[in-house]
mmCIF file of C-alpha atoms in Angstrom:
data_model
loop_
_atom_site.group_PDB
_atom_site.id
_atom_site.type_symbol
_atom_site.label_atom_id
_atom_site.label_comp_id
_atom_site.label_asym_id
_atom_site.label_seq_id
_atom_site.Cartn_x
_atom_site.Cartn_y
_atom_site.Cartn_z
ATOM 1 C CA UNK O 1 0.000 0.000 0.000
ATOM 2 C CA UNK O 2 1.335 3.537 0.031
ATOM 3 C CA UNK O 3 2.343 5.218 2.626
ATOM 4 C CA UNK O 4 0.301 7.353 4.716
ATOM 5 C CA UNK O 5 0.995 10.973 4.142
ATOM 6 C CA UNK O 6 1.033 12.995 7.790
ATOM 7 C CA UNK O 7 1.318 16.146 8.835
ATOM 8 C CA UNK O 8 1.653 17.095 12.855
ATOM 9 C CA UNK O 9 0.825 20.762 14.646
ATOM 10 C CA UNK O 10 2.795 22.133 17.164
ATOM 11 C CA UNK O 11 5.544 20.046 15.989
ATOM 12 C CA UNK O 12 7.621 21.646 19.082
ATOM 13 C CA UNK O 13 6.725 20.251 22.017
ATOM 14 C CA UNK O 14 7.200 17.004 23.764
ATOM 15 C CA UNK O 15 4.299 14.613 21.958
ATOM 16 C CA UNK O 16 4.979 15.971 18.832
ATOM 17 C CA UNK O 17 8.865 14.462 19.727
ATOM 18 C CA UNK O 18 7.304 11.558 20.065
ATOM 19 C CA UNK O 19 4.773 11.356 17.569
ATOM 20 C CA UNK O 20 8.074 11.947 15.182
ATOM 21 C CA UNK O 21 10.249 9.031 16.813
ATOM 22 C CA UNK O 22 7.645 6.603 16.251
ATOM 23 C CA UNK O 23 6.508 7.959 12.455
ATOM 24 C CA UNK O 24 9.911 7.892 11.641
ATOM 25 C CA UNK O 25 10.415 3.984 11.994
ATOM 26 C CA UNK O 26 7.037 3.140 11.212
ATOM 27 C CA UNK O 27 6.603 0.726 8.086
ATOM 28 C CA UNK O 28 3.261 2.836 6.598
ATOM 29 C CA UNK O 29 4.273 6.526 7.150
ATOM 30 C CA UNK O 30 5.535 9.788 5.702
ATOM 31 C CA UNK O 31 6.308 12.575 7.350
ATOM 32 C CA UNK O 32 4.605 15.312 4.842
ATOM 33 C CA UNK O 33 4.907 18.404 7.340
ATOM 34 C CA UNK O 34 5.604 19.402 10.679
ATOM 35 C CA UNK O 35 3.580 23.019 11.422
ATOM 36 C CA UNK O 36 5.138 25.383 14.259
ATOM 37 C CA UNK O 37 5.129 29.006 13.348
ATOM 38 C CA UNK O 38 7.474 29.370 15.965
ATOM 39 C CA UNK O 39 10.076 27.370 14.587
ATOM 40 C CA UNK O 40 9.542 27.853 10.884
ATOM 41 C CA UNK O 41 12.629 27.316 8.764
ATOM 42 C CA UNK O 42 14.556 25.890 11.372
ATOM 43 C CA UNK O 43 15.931 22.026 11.403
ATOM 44 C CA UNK O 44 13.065 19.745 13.337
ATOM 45 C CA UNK O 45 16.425 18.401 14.456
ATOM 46 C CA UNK O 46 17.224 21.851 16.660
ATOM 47 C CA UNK O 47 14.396 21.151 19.069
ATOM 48 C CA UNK O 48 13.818 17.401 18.582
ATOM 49 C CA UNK O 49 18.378 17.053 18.918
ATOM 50 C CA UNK O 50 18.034 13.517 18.886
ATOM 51 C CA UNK O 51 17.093 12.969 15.378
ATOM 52 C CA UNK O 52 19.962 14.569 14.051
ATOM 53 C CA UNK O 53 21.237 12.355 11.316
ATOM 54 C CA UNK O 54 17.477 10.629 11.469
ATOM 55 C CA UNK O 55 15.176 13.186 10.340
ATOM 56 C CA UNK O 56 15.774 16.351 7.526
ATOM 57 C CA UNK O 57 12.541 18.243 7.684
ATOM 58 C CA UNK O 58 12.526 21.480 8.746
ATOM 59 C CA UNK O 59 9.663 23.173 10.368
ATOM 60 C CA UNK O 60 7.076 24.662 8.487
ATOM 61 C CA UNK O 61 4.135 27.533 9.072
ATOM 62 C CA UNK O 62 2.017 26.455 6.065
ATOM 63 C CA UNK O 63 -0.409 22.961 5.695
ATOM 64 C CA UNK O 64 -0.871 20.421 2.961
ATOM 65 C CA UNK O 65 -4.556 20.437 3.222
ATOM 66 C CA UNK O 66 -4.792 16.994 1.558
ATOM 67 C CA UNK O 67 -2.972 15.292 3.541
ATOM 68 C CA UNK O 68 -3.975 11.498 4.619
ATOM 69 C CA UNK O 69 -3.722 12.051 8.889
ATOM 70 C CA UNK O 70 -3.535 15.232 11.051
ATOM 71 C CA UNK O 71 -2.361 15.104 14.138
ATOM 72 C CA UNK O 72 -3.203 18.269 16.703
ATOM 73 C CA UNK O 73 -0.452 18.619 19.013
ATOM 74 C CA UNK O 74 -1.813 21.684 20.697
ATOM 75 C CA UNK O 75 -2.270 23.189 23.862
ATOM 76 C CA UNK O 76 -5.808 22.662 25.205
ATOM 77 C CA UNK O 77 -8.589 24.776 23.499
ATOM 78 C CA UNK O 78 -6.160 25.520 20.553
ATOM 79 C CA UNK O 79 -7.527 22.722 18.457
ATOM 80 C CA UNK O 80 -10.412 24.364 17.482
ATOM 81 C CA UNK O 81 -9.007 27.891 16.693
ATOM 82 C CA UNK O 82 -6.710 26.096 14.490
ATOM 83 C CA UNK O 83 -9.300 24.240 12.717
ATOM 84 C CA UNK O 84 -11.196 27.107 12.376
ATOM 85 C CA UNK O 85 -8.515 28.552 10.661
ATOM 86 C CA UNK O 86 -7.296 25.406 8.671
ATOM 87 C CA UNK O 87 -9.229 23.763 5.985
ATOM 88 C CA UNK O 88 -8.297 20.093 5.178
ATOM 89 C CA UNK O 89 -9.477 17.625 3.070
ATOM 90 C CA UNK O 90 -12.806 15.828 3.559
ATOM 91 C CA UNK O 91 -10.547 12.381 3.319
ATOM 92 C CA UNK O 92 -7.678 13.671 6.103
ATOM 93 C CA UNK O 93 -8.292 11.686 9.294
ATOM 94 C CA UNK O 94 -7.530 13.662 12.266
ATOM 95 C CA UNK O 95 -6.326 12.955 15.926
ATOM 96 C CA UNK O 96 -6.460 15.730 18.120
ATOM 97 C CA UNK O 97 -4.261 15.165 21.152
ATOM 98 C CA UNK O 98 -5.310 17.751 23.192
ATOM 99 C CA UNK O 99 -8.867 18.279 24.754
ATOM 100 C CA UNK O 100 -11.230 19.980 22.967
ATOM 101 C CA UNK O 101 -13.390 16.897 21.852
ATOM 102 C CA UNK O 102 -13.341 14.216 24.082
ATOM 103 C CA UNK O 103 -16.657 14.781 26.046
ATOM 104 C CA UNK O 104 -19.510 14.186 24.411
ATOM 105 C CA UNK O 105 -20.798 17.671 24.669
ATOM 106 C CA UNK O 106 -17.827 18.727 22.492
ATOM 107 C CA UNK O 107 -17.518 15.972 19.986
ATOM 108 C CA UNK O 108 -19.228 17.326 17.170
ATOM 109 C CA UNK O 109 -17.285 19.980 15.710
ATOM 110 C CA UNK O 110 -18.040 21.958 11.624
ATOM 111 C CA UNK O 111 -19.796 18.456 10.938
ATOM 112 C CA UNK O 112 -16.981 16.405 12.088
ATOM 113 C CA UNK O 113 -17.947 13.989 14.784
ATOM 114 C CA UNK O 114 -15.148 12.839 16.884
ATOM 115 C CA UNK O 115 -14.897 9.669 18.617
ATOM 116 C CA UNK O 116 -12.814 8.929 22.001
ATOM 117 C CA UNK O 117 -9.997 7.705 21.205
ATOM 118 C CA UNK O 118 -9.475 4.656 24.091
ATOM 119 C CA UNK O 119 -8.563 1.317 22.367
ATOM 120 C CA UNK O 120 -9.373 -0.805 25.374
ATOM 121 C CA UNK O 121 -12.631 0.982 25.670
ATOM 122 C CA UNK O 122 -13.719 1.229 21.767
ATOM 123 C CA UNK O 123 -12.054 -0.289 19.334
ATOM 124 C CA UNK O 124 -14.586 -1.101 16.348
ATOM 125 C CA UNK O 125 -15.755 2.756 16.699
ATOM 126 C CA UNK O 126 -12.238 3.994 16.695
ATOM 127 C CA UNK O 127 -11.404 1.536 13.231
ATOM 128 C CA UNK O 128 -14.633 3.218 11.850
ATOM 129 C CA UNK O 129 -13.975 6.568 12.749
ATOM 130 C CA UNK O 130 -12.539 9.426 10.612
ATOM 131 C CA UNK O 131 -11.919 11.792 13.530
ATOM 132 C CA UNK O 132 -10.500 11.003 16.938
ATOM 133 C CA UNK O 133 -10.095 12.486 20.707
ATOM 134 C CA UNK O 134 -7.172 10.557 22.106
ATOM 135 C CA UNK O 135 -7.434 10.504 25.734
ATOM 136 C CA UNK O 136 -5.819 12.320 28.638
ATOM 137 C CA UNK O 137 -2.257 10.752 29.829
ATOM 138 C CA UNK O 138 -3.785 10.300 33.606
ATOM 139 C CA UNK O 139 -7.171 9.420 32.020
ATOM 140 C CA UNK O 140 -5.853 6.640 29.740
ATOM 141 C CA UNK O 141 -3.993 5.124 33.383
ATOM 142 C CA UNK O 142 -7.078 5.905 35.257
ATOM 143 C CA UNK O 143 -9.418 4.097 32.652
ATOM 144 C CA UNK O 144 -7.829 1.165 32.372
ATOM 145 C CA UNK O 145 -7.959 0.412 35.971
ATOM 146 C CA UNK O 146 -11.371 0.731 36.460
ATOM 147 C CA UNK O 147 -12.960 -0.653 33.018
ATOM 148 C CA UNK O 148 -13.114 -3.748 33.722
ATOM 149 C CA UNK O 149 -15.054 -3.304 36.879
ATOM 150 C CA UNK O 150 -17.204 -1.162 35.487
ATOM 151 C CA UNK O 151 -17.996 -3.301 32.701
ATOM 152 C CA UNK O 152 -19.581 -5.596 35.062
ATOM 153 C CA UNK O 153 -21.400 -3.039 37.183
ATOM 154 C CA UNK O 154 -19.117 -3.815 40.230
ATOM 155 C CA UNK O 155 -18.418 -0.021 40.845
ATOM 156 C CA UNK O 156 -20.977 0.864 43.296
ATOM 157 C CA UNK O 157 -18.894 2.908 46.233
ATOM 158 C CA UNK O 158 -16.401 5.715 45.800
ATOM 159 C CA UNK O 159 -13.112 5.506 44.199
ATOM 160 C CA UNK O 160 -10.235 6.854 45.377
ATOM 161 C CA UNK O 161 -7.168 7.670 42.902
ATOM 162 C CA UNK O 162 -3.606 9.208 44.103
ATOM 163 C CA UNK O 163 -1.425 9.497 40.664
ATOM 164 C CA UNK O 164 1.770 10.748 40.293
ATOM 165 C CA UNK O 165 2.962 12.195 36.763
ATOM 166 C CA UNK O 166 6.362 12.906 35.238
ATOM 167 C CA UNK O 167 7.975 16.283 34.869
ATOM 168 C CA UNK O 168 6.964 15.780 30.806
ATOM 169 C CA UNK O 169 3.298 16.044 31.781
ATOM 170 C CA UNK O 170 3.313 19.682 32.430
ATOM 171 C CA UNK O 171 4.823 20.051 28.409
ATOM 172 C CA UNK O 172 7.759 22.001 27.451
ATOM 173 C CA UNK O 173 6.703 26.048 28.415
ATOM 174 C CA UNK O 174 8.244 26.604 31.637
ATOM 175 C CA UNK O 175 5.967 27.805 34.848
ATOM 176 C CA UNK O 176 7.483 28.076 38.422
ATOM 177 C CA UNK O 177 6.569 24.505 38.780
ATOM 178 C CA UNK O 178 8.791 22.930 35.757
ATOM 179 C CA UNK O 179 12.080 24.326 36.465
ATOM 180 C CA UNK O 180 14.641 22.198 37.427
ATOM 181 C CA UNK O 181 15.615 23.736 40.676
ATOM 182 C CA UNK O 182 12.079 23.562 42.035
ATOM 183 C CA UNK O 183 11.110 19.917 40.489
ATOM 184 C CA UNK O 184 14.544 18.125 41.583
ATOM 185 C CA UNK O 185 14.001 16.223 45.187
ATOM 186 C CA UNK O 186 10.481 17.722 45.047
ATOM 187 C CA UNK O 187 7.048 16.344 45.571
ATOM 188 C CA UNK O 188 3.693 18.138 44.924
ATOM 189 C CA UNK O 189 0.276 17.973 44.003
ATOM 190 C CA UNK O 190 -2.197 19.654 42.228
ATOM 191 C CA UNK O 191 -6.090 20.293 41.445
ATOM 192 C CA UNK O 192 -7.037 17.750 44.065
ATOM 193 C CA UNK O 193 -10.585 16.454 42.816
ATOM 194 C CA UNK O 194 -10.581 18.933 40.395
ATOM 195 C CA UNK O 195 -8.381 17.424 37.368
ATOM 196 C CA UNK O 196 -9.934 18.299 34.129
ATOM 197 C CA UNK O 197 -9.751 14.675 33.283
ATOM 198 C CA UNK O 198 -11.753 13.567 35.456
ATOM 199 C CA UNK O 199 -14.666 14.075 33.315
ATOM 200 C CA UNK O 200 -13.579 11.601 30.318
ATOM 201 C CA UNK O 201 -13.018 9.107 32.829
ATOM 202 C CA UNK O 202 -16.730 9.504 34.396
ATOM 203 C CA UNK O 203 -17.675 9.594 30.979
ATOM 204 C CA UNK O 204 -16.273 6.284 29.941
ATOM 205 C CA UNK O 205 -17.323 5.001 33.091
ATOM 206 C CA UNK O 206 -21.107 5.510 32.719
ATOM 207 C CA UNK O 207 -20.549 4.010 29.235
ATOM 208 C CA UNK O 208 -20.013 1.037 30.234
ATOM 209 C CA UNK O 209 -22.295 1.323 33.993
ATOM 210 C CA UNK O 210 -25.296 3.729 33.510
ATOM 211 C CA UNK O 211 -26.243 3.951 36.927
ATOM 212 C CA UNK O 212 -22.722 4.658 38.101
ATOM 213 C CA UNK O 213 -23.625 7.721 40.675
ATOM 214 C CA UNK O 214 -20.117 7.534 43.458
ATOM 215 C CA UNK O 215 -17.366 9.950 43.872
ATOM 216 C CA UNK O 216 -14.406 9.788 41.962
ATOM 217 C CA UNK O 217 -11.589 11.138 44.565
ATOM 218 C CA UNK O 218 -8.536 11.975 42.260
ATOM 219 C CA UNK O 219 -5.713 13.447 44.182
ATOM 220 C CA UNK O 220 -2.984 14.139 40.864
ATOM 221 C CA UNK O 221 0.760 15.035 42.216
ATOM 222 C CA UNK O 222 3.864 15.926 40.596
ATOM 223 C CA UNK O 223 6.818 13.547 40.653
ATOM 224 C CA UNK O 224 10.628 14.793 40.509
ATOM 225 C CA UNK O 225 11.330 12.223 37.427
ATOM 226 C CA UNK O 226 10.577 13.192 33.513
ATOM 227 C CA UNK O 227 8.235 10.727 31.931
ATOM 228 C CA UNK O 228 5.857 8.020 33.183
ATOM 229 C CA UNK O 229 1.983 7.625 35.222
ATOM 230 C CA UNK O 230 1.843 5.760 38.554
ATOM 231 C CA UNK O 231 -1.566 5.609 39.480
ATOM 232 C CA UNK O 232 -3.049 3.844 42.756
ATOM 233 C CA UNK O 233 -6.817 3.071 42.741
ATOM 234 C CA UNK O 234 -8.727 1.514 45.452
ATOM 235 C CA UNK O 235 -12.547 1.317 46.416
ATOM 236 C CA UNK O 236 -14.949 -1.621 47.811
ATOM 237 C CA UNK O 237 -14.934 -4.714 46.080
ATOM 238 C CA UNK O 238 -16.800 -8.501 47.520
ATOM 239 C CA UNK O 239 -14.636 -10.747 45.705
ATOM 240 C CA UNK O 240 -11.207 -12.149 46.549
ATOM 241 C CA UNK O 241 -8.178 -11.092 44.372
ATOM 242 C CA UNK O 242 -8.376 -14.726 42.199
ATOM 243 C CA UNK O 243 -11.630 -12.792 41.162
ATOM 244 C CA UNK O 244 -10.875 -9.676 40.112
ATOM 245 C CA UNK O 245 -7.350 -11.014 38.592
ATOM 246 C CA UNK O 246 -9.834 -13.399 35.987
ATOM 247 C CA UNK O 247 -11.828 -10.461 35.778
ATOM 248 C CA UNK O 248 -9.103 -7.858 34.651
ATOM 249 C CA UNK O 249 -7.485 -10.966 32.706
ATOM 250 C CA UNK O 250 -10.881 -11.766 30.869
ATOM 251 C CA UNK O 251 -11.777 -8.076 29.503
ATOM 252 C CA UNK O 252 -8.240 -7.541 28.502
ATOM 253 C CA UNK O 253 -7.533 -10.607 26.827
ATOM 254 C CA UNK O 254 -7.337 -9.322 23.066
ATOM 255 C CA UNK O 255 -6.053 -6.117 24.359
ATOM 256 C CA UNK O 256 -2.593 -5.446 22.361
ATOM 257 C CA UNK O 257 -0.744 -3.109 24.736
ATOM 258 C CA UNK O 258 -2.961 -4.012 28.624
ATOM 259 C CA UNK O 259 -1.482 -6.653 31.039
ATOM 260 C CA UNK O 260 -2.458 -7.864 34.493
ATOM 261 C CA UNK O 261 0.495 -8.736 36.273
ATOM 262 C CA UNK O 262 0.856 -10.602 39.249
ATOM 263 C CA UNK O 263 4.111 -9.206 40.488
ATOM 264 C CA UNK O 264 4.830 -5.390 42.158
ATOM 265 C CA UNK O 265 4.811 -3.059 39.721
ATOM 266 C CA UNK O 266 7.524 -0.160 38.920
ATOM 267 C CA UNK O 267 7.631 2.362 36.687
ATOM 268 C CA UNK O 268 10.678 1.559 34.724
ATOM 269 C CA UNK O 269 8.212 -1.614 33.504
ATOM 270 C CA UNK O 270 6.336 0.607 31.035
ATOM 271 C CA UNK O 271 8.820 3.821 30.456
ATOM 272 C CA UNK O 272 9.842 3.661 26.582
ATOM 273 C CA UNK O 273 6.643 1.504 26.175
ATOM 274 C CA UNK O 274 3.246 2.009 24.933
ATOM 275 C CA UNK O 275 1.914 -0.632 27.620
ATOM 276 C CA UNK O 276 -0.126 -0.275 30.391
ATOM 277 C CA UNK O 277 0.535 -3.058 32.861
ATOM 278 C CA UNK O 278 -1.858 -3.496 36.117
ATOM 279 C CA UNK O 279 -1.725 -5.232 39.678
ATOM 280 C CA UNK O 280 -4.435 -6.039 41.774
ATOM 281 C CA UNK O 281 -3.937 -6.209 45.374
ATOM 282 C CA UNK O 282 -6.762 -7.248 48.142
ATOM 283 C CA UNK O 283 -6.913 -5.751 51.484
ATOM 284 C CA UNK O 284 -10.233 -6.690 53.827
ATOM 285 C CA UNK O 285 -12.926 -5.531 51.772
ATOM 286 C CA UNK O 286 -10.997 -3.050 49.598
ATOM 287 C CA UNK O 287 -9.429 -3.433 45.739
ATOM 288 C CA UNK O 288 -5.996 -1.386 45.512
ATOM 289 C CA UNK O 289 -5.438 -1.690 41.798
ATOM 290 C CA UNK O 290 -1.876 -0.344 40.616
ATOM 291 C CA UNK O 291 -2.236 1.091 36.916
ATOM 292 C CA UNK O 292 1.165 2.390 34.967
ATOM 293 C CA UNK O 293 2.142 3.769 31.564
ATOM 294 C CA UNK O 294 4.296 6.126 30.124
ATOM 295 C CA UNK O 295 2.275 9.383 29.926
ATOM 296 C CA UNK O 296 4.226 10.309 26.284
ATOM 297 C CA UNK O 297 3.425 7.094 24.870
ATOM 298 C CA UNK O 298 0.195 4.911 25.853
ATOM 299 C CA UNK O 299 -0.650 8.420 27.593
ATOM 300 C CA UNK O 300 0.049 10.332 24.786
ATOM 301 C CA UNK O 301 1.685 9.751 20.986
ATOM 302 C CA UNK O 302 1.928 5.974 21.287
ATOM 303 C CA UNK O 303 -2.027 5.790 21.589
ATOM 304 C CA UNK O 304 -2.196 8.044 18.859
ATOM 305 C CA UNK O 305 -0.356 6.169 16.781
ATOM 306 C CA UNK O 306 -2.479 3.321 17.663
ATOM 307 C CA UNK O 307 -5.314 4.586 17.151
ATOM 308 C CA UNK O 308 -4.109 5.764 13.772
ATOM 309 C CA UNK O 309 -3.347 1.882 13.098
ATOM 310 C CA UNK O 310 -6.847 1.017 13.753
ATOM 311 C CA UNK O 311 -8.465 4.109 11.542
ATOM 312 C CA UNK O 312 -6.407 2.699 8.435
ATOM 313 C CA UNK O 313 -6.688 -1.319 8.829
ATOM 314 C CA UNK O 314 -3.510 -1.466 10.143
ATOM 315 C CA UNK O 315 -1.760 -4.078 13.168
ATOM 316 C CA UNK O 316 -2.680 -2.316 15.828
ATOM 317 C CA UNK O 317 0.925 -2.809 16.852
ATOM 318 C CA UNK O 318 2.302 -1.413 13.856
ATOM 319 C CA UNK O 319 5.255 1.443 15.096
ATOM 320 C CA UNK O 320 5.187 0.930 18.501
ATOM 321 C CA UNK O 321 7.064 -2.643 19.065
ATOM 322 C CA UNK O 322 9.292 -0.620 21.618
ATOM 323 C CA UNK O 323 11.522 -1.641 24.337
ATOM 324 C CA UNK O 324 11.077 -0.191 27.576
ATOM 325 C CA UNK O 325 14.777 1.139 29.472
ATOM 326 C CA UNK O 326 15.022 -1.044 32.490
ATOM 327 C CA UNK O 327 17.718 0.314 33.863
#
């Protein structure tokens, strides 16, 4: 087949690195254009350094409007101004990173109806689609704990979620919370119970339990290390652990990049990776359920990438057969 012609906006910042390591190696892609007005004319390879000797674009500030997939790498509420702006294609696919069109209030944008972008969740819809929201990075870790539970209407008592994010999740425009000085040997958190992801995450969750009515407690903190989620998740559950392992086992058993392990967890499992692995742990009547990913990759880029796979009949796998750093 030919290859798949994309073009990515705001090709400066840290998932639009990513989005470019994968394309670059993946077996069905072209790069066509990278869009930052900032960096127009200059090397891709002066912000991105590591693809020096990899990658020869430059940066560009004009589109190819008929180009095959768009991906929005944008700050949040951007998308929309810049498609506003932007005319493509009726045939360009488009995967908007950032926020704008994940709730179902917001999905249905100039006539363009865009579907939520979780694999694990979704995937038929996704393959159909022409338009996708990919998820949040503490959303997608989030999710994927509590899916499968909800999926069998087991989530009847509040959840509580303490997550910790990499330095990466804040992206690349420094605040007084990014710099070095003040994120090395540091520990912080931020919008308790007020994370604007929480609402995909409810959403998904009544998707798959209507009557789900309980508090979602999500305390989200800041960790002094630069990429990877390590969410904990615990709330009421009857069964014993030998239940809810066949349970997670049984809804993620075609899932390409979701595994149930029965061993401690660690982040350094899932950094470099587009996996999510989980652990189930059973403590009187309560469920701790131990969720990580890398929040650039299955968070981030690596689902977009696989959810550009599924919109184009591709493996699902295609591009992202990575190797996580152990050490």
């Amino acid at each position: 087949m030919e290859k798949i012609k994309v073009g990515i906006i705001g090709g400066a910042g840290y998932t639009a690195g990513e989005l470019l390591r994968l394309l670059i190696h993946h077996p069905n892609t072209e790069i066509d254009f990278v869009f930052s007005t900032s960096n127009a004319g200059n090397k891709i390879s002066k912000v991105h350094q590591d693809l020096v000797g990899s990658l020869d674009l430059k940066f560009t500030d004009t589109v190819n409007p008929n180009i095959d997939v768009l991906f929005l790498c944008l700050g949040h509420g951007n998308s929309v101004k810049f498609l506003q702006a932007n005319l493509f294609s009726e045939n360009t696919k488009i995967i908007d990173l950032g926020n704008d069109f994940r709730l179902k209030t917001n999905k249905i944008f100039d006539g363009k109806t865009f579907v939520y972008g979780l694999p694990e969740l979704q995937k038929e819809a996704i393959a159909n689609a022409n338009y996708i929201a990919n998820p949040g990075c503490f959303a997608t870790a989030i999710q994927l704990g509590l899916l499968p539970l909800a999926d069998s209407g087991l989530l009847d008592y509040d959840i509580h979620v303490n997550a910790v994010t990499g330095a990466t999740g804040a992206g690349t425009s420094l605040s007084a919370t990014t710099h070095y000085t003040w994120r090395d040997n540091n520990f912080s958190y931020y919008k308790p119970f007020t994370h604007q992801h929480l609402g995909e995450i409810n959403q998904s969750i009544k998707q798959l339990q209507d009557d789900f009515s309980s508090d979602l407690l999500f305390m989200p903190n800041r960790g002094n290390f630069s990429r990877g989620i390590f969410a904990t998740i615990y709330t009421d559950f009857s069964g014993s652990v030998e239940d809810a392992i066949s349970l997670y086992k049984s809804y993620y058993t075609n899932a390409k990049f979701t595994f149930v392990s029965e061993e401690n967890l660690h982040l350094k499992q899932v950094v470099n990776t587009n996996k999510c692995l989980i652990h189930l742990h059973k403590h009187n009547n309560k469920l701790l359920i131990t969720s990580i990913i890398d929040n650039l990759l299955k968070g981030a880029s690596g689902q977009a990438i696989q959810n550009m796979n599924l919109m184009f009949g591709l493996e699902e796998t295609a591009g992202l057969g990575l190797k996580g750093t152990y050490f």
